[in-house]
mmCIF file of C-alpha atoms in Angstrom:
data_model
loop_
_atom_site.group_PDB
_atom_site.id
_atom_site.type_symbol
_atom_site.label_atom_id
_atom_site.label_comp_id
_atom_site.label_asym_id
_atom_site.label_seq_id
_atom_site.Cartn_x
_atom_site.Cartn_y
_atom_site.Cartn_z
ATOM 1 C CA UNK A 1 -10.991 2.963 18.723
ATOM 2 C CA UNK A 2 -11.727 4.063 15.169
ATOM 3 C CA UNK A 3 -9.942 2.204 13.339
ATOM 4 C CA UNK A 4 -10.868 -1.096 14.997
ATOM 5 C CA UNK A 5 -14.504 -0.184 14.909
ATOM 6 C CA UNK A 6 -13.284 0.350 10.744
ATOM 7 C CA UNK A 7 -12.417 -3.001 10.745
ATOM 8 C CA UNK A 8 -15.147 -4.538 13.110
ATOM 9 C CA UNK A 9 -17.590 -3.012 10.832
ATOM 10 C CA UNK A 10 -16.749 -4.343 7.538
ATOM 11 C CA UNK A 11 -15.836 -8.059 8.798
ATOM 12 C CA UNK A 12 -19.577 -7.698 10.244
ATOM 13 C CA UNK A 13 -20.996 -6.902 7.127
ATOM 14 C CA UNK A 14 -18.371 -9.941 5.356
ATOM 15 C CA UNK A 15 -19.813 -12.411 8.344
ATOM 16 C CA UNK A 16 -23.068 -11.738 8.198
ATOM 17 C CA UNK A 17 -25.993 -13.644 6.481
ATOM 18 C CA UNK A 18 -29.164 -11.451 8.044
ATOM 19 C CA UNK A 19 -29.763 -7.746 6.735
ATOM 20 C CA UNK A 20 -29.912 -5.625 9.475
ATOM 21 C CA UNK A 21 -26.342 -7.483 10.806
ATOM 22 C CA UNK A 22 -25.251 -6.446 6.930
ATOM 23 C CA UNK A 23 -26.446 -2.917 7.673
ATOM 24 C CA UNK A 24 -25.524 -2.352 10.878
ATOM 25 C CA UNK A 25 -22.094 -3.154 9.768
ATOM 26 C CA UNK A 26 -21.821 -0.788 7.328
ATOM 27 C CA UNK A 27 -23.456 1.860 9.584
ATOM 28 C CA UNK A 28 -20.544 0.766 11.929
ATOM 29 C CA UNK A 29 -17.926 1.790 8.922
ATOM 30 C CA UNK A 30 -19.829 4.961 7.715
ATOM 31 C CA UNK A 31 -19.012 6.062 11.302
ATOM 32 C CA UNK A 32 -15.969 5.059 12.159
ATOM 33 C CA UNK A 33 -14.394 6.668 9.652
ATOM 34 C CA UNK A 34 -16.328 9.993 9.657
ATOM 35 C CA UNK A 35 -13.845 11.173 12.472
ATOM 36 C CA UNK A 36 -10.754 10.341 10.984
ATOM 37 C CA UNK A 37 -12.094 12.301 7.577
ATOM 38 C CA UNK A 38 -12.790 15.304 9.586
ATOM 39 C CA UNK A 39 -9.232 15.094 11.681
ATOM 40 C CA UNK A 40 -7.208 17.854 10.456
ATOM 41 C CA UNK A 41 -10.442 20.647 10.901
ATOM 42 C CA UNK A 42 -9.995 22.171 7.516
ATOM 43 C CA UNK A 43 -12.990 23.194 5.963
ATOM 44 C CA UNK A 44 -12.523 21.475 3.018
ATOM 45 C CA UNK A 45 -12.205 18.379 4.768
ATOM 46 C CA UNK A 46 -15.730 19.075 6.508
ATOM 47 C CA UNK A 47 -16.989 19.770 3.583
ATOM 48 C CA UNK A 48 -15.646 16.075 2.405
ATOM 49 C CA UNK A 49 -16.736 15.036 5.437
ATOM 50 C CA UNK A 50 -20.387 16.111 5.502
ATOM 51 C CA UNK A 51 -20.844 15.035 1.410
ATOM 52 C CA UNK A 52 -19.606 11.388 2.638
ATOM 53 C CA UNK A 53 -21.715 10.923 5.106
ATOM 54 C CA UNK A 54 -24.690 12.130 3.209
ATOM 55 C CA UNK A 55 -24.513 9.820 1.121
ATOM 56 C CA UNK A 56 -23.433 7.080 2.909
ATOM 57 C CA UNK A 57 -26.603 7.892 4.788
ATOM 58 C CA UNK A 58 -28.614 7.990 2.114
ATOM 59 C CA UNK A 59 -27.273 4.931 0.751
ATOM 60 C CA UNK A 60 -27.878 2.508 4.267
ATOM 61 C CA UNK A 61 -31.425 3.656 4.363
ATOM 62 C CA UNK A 62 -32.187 2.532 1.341
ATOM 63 C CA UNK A 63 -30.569 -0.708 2.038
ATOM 64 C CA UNK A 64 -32.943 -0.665 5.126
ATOM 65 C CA UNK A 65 -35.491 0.024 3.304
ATOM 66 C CA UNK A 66 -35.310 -2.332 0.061
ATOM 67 C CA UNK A 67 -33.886 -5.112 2.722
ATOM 68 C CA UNK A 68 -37.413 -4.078 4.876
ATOM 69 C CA UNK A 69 -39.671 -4.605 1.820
ATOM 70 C CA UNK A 70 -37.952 -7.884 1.261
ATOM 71 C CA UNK A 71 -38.924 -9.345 4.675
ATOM 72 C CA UNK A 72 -42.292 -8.001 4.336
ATOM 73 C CA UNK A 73 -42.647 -9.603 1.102
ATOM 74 C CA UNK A 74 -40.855 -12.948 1.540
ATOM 75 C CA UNK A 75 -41.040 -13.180 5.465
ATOM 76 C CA UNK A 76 -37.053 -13.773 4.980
ATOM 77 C CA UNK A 77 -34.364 -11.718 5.938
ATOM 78 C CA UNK A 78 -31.243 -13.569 5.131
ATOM 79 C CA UNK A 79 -29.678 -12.496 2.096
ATOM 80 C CA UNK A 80 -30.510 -15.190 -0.099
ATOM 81 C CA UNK A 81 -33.826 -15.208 -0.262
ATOM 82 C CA UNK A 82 -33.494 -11.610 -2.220
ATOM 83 C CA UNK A 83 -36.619 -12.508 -4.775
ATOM 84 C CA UNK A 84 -38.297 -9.508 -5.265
ATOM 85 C CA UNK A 85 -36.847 -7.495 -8.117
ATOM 86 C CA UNK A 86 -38.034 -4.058 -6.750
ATOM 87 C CA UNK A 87 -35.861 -4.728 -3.369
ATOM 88 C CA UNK A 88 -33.054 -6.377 -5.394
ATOM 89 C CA UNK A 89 -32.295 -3.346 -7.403
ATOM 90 C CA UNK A 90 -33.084 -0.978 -5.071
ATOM 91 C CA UNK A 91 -30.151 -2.937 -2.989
ATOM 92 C CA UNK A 92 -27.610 -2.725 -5.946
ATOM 93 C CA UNK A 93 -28.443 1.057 -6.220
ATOM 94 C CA UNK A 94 -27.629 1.522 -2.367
ATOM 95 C CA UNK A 95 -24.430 -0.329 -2.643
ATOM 96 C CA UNK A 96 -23.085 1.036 -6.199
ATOM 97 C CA UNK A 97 -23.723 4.465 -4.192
ATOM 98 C CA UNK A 98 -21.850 3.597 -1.715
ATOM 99 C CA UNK A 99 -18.794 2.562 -3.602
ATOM 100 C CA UNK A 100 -19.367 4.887 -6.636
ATOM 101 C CA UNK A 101 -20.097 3.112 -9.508
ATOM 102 C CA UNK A 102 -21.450 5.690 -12.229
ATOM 103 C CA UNK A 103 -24.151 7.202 -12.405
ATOM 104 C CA UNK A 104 -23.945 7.362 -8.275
ATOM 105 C CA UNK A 105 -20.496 8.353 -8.742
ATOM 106 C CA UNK A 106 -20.657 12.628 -7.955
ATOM 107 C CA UNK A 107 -19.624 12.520 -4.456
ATOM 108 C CA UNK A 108 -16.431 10.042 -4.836
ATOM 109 C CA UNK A 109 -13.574 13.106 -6.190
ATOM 110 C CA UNK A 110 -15.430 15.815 -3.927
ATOM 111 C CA UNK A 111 -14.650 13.520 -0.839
ATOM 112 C CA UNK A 112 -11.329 12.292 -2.115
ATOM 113 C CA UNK A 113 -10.423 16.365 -2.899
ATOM 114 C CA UNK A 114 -10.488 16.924 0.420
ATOM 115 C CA UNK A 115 -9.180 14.042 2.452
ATOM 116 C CA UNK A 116 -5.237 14.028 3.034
ATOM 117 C CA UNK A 117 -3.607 11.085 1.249
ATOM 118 C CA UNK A 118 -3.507 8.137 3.647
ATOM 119 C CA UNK A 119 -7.292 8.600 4.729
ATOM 120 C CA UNK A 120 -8.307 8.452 1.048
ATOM 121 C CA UNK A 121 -6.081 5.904 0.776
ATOM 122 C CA UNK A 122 -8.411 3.784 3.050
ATOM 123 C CA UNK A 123 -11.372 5.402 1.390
ATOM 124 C CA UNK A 124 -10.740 4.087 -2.142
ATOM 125 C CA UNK A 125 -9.960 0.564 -0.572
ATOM 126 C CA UNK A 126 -11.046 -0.409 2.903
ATOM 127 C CA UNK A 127 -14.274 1.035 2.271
ATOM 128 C CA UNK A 128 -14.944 -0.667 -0.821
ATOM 129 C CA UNK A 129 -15.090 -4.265 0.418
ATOM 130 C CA UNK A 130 -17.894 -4.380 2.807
ATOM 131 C CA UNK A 131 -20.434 -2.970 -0.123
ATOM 132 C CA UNK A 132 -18.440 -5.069 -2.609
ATOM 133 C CA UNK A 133 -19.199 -8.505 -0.513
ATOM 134 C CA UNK A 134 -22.857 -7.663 -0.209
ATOM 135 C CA UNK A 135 -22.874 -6.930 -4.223
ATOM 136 C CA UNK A 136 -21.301 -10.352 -4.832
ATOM 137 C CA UNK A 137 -23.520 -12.375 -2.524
ATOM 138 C CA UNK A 138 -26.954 -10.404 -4.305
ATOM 139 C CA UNK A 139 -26.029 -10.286 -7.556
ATOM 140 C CA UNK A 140 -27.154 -13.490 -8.633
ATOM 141 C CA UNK A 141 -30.483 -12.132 -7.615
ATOM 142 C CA UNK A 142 -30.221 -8.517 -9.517
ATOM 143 C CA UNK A 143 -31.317 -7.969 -13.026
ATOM 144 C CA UNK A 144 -28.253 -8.676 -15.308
ATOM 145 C CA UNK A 145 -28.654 -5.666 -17.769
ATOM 146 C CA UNK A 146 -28.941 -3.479 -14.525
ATOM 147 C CA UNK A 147 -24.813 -4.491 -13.716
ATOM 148 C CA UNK A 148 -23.631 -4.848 -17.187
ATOM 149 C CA UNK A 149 -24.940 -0.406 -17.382
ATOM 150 C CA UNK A 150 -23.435 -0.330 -13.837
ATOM 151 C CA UNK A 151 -20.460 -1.252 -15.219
ATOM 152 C CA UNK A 152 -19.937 -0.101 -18.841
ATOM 153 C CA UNK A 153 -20.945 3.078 -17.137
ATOM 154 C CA UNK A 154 -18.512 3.176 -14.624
ATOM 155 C CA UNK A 155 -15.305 2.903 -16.589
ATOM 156 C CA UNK A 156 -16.652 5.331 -19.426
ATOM 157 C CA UNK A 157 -17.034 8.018 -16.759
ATOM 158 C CA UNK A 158 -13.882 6.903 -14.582
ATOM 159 C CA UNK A 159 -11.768 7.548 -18.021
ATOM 160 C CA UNK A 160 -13.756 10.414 -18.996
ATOM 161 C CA UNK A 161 -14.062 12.476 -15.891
ATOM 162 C CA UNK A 162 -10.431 12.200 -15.136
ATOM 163 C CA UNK A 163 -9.376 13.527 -18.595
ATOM 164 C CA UNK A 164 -8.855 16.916 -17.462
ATOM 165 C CA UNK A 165 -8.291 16.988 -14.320
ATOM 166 C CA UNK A 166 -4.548 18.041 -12.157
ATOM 167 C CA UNK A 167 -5.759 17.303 -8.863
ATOM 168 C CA UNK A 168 -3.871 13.804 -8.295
ATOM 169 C CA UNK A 169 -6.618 12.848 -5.649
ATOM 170 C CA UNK A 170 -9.694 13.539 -8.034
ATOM 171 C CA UNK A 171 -7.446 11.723 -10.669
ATOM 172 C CA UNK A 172 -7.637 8.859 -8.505
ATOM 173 C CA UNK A 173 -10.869 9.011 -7.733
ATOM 174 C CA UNK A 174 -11.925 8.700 -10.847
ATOM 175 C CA UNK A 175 -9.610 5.715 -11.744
ATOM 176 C CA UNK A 176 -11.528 4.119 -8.601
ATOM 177 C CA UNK A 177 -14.896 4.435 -10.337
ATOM 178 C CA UNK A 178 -13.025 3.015 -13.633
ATOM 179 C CA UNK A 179 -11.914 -0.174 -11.761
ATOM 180 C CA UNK A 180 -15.265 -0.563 -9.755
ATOM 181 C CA UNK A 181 -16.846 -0.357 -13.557
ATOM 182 C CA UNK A 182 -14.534 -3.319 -14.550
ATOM 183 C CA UNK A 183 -15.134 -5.347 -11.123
ATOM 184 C CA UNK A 184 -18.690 -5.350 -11.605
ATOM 185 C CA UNK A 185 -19.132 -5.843 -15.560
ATOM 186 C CA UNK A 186 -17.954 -9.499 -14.951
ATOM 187 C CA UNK A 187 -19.441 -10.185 -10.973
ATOM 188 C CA UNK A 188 -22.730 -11.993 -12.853
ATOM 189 C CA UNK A 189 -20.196 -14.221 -14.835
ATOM 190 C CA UNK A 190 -17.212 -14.987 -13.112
ATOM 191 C CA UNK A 191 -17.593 -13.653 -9.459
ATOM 192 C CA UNK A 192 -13.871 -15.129 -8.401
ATOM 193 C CA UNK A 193 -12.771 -12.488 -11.379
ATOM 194 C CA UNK A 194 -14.114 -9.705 -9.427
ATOM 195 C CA UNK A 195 -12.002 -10.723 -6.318
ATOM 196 C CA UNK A 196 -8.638 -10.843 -8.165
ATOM 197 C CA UNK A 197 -9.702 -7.505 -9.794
ATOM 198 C CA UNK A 198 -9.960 -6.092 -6.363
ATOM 199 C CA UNK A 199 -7.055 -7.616 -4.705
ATOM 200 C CA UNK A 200 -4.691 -6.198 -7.932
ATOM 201 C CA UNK A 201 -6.684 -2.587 -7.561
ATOM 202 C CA UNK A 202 -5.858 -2.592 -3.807
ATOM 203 C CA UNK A 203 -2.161 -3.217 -4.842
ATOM 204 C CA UNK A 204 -1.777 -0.576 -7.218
ATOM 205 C CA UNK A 205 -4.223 2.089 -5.170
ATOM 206 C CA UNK A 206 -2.336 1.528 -1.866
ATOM 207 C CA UNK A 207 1.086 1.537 -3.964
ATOM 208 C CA UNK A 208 0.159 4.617 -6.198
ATOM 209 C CA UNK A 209 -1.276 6.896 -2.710
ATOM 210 C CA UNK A 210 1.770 5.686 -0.515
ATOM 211 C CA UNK A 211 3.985 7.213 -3.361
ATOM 212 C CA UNK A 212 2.323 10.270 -3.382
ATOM 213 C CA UNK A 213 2.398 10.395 0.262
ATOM 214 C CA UNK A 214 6.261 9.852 0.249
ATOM 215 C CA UNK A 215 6.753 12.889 -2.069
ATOM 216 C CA UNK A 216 3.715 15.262 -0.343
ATOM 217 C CA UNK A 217 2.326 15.443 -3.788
ATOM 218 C CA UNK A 218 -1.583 16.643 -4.220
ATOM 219 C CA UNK A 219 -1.038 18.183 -8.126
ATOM 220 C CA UNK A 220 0.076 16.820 -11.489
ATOM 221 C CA UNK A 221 2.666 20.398 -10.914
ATOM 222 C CA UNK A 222 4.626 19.238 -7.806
ATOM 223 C CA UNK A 223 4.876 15.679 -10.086
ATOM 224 C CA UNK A 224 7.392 16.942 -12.128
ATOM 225 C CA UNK A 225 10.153 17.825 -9.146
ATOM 226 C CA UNK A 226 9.966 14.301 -7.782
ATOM 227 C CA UNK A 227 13.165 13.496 -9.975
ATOM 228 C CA UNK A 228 15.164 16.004 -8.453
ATOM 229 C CA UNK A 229 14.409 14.348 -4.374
ATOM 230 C CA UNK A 230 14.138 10.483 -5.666
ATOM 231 C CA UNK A 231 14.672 9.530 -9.364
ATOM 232 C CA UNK A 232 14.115 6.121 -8.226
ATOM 233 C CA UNK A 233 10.581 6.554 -6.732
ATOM 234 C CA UNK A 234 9.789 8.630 -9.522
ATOM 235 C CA UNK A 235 10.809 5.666 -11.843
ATOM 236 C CA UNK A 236 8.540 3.370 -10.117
ATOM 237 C CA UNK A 237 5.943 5.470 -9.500
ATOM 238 C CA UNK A 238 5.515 5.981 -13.537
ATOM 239 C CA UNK A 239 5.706 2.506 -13.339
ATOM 240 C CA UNK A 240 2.771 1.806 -10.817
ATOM 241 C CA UNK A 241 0.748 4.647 -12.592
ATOM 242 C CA UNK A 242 1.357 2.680 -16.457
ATOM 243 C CA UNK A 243 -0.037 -0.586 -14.443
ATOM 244 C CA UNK A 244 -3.337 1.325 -12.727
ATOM 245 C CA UNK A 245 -3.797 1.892 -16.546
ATOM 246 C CA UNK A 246 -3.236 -2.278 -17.207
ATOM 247 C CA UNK A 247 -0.099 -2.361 -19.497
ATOM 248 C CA UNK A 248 1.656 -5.602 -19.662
ATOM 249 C CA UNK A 249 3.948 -6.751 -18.363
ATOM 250 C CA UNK A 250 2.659 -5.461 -14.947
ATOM 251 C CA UNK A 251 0.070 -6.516 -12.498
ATOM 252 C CA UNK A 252 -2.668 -4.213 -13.657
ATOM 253 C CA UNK A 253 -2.750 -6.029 -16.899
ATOM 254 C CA UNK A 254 -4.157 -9.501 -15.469
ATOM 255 C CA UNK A 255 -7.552 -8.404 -14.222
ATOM 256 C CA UNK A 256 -8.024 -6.412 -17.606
ATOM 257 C CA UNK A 257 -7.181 -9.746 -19.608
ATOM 258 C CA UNK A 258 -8.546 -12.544 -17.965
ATOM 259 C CA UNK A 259 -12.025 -10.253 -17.622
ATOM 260 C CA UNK A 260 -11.850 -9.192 -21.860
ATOM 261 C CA UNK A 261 -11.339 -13.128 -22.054
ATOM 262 C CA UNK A 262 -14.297 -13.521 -19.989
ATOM 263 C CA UNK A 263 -16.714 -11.326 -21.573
ATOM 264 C CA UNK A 264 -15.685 -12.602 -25.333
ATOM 265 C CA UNK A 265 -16.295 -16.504 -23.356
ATOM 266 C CA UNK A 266 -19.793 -15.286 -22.823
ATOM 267 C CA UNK A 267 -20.488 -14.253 -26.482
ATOM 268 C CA UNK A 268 -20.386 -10.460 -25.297
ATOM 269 C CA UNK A 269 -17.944 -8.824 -27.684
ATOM 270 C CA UNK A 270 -19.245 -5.801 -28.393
ATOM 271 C CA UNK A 271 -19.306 -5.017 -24.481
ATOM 272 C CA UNK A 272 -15.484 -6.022 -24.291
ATOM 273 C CA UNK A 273 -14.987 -3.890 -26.860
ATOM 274 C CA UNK A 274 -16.348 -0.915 -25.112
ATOM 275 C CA UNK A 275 -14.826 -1.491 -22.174
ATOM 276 C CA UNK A 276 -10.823 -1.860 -24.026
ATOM 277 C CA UNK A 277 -12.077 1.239 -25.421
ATOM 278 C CA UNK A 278 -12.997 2.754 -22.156
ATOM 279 C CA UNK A 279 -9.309 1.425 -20.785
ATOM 280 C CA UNK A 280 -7.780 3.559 -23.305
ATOM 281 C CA UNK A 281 -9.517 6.791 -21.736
ATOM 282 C CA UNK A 282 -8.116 5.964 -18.173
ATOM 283 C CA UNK A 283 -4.377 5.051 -19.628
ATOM 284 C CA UNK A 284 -4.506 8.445 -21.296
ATOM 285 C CA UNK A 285 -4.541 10.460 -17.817
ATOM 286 C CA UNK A 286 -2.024 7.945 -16.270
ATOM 287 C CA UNK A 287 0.343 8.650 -18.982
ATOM 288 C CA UNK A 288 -0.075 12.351 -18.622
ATOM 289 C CA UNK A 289 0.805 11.586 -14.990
ATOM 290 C CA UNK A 290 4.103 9.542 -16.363
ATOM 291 C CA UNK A 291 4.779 12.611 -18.882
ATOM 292 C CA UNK A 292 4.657 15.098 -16.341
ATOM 293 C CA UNK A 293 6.777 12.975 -13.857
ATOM 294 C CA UNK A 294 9.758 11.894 -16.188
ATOM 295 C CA UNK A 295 9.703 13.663 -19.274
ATOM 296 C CA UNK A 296 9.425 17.060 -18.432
ATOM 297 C CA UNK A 297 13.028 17.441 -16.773
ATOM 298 C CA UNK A 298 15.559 20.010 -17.637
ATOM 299 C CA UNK A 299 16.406 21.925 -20.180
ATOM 300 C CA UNK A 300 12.478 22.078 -19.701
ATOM 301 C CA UNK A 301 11.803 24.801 -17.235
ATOM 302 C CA UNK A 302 9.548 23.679 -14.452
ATOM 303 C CA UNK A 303 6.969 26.415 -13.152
ATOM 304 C CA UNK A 304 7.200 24.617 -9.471
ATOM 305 C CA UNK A 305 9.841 25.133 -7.043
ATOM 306 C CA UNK A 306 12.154 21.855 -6.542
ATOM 307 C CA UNK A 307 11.500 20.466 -3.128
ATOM 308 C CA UNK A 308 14.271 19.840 -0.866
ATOM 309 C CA UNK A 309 15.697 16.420 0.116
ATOM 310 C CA UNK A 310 14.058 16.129 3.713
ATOM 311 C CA UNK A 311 14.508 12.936 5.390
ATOM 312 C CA UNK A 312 12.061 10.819 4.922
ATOM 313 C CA UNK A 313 9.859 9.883 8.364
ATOM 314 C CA UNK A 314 6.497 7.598 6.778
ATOM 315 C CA UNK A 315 7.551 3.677 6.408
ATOM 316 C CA UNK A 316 8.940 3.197 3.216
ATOM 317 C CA UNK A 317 8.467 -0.483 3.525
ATOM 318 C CA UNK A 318 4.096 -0.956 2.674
ATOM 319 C CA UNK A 319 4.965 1.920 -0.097
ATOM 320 C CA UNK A 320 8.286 -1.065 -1.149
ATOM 321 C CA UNK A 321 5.276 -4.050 -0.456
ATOM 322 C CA UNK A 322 2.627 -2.326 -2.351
ATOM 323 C CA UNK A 323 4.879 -1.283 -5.595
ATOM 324 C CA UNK A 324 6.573 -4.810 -5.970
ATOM 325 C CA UNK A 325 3.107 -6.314 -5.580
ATOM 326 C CA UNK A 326 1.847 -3.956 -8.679
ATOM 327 C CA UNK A 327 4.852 -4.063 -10.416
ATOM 328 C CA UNK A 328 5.677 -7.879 -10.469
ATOM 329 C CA UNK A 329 2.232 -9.940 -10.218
ATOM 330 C CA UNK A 330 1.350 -10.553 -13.282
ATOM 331 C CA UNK A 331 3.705 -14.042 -13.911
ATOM 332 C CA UNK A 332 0.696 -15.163 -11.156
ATOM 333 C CA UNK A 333 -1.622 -15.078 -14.147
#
């Protein structure tokens, strides 16, 4: 029942043209998924729990409310008739907190802390597309200064905020805010670059948790045992972590690219400059991740215990899907 009221709610918000249906379908989402945060009855997981749905909250009233003013204003409440600036940004304030763009960003690695893998694993990509369509379809109405700060924002604090942190999940968290930041510097120019953005950050999320969940691994410490249970998944997964980062030749590297191209084609060099710069501060945490995975092996001494060779009893074959995807995409370009 959840997860198909998961689903139902985002294609709502994708199919619909009138507000409230837009709302109600991310209302829908919101809580749908509350449940399967809350699951496993650990506190910290209620604690998640409770600081999602705040601000989820928070974030569809405001929607209701800047959607509300609209109507009253225009006497229209399909989404393209969004002229009054006040409602307009009001709107991309609601939906940048509820994906986490920067500076709406706080609650994103508190709720990914305390979520088991596979359920932030939907939260750092299911949950981003319903608030993502409604961003594309307003933001031809939405100041564009207001998304280029959204944006240059974003990936400064996604590569800045994850510097120094161990805790894979708030590592990822922040790499999600990064990505957003890149996604939504180039929605007012190229929206179709925004959608292959997405599509390659769903790849590389889904691959990078699904790795993580193969080897039970929640801290940059447990990292550096993988070699001893699977050299192979630790290969690729240094792999998959060096494209979340967007080296070529791998997948991550195409959104990167084609969206510096973009920004330079609009005469915007100094942004695309800031935002390569800002890339730099995300691949610096990834390749701590990669150092800690496969070049701290033995003689090193490792401070965690190895694990032992279990069998393994998750799928292997979306974890084999999602790392060929991320590893091998890029000749797409």
């Amino acid at each position: 029942t959840l997860l198909s009221s998961l689903g139902l709610g985002t294609t709502l918000t994708f199919a619909s043209s009138h507000w409230l249906l837009a709302w109600m379908g991310l209302e829908i989402n919101t809580l749908a998924i509350i449940p399967l945060m809350a699951q496993h009855h650990h506190p910290r997981a209620v604690e998640a729990t409770t600081k999602y749905f705040l601000t989820q909250a928070t974030a569809a009233a405001m929607i209701l409310f800047a959607s509300t003013t609209n109507a009253w204003i225009t006497g229209a409440w399909d989404m393209n008739s969004l002229s009054n600036p006040i409602a307009s940004a009001m709107i991309l304030a609601a939906l940048a907190l509820k994906i986490g763009l920067a500076p709406m960003h706080f609650w994103m690695p508190e709720v990914m802390q305390g979520l088991d893998l596979l359920t932030g694993l939907v939260l750092s990509t299911w949950q981003k597309l319903a608030p993502l369509a409604l961003i594309i379809q307003t933001a031809q109405a939405t100041d564009p200064l207001l998304l280029t700060v959204l944006g240059l924002m974003s990936t400064l604090i996604g590569g800045w905020g994850g510097l120094n942190q161990t805790q894979l999940r708030k590592i990822l968290a922040y790499s999600s805010i990064a990505h957003m930041g890149w996604m939504v510097i180039v929605l007012q120019y190229a929206p179709q670059l925004t959608l292959i953005a997405l599509l390659t950050y769903i790849f590389m999320t889904s691959a990078a948790f699904l790795t993580l969940k193969a080897s039970s691994a929640t801290k940059i410490g447990t990292l550096a045992t993988i070699w001893s249970k699977s050299p192979i998944l630790a290969t690729t997964t240094a792999l998959v972590l060096l494209s979340l980062g967007g080296l070529p030749p791998l997948t991550g590297f195409m959104p990167k690219w084609l969206i510096l191209q973009e920004l330079a084609k609009q005469s915007l060099p100094l942004v695309a400059t800031v935002m390569a710069l800002a890339a730099l501060l995300s691949l610096y945490f990834y390749l701590r991740l990669c150092y800690a995975m496969t070049l701290t092996i033995s003689p090193n001494t490792t401070t965690s215990t190895t694990p032992w060779r279990v069998q393994a009893t998750q799928a292997s074959f979306p974890l084999a899907l999602a790392t060929v995807m991320t590893l091998g995409l890029l000749p797409v370009t």
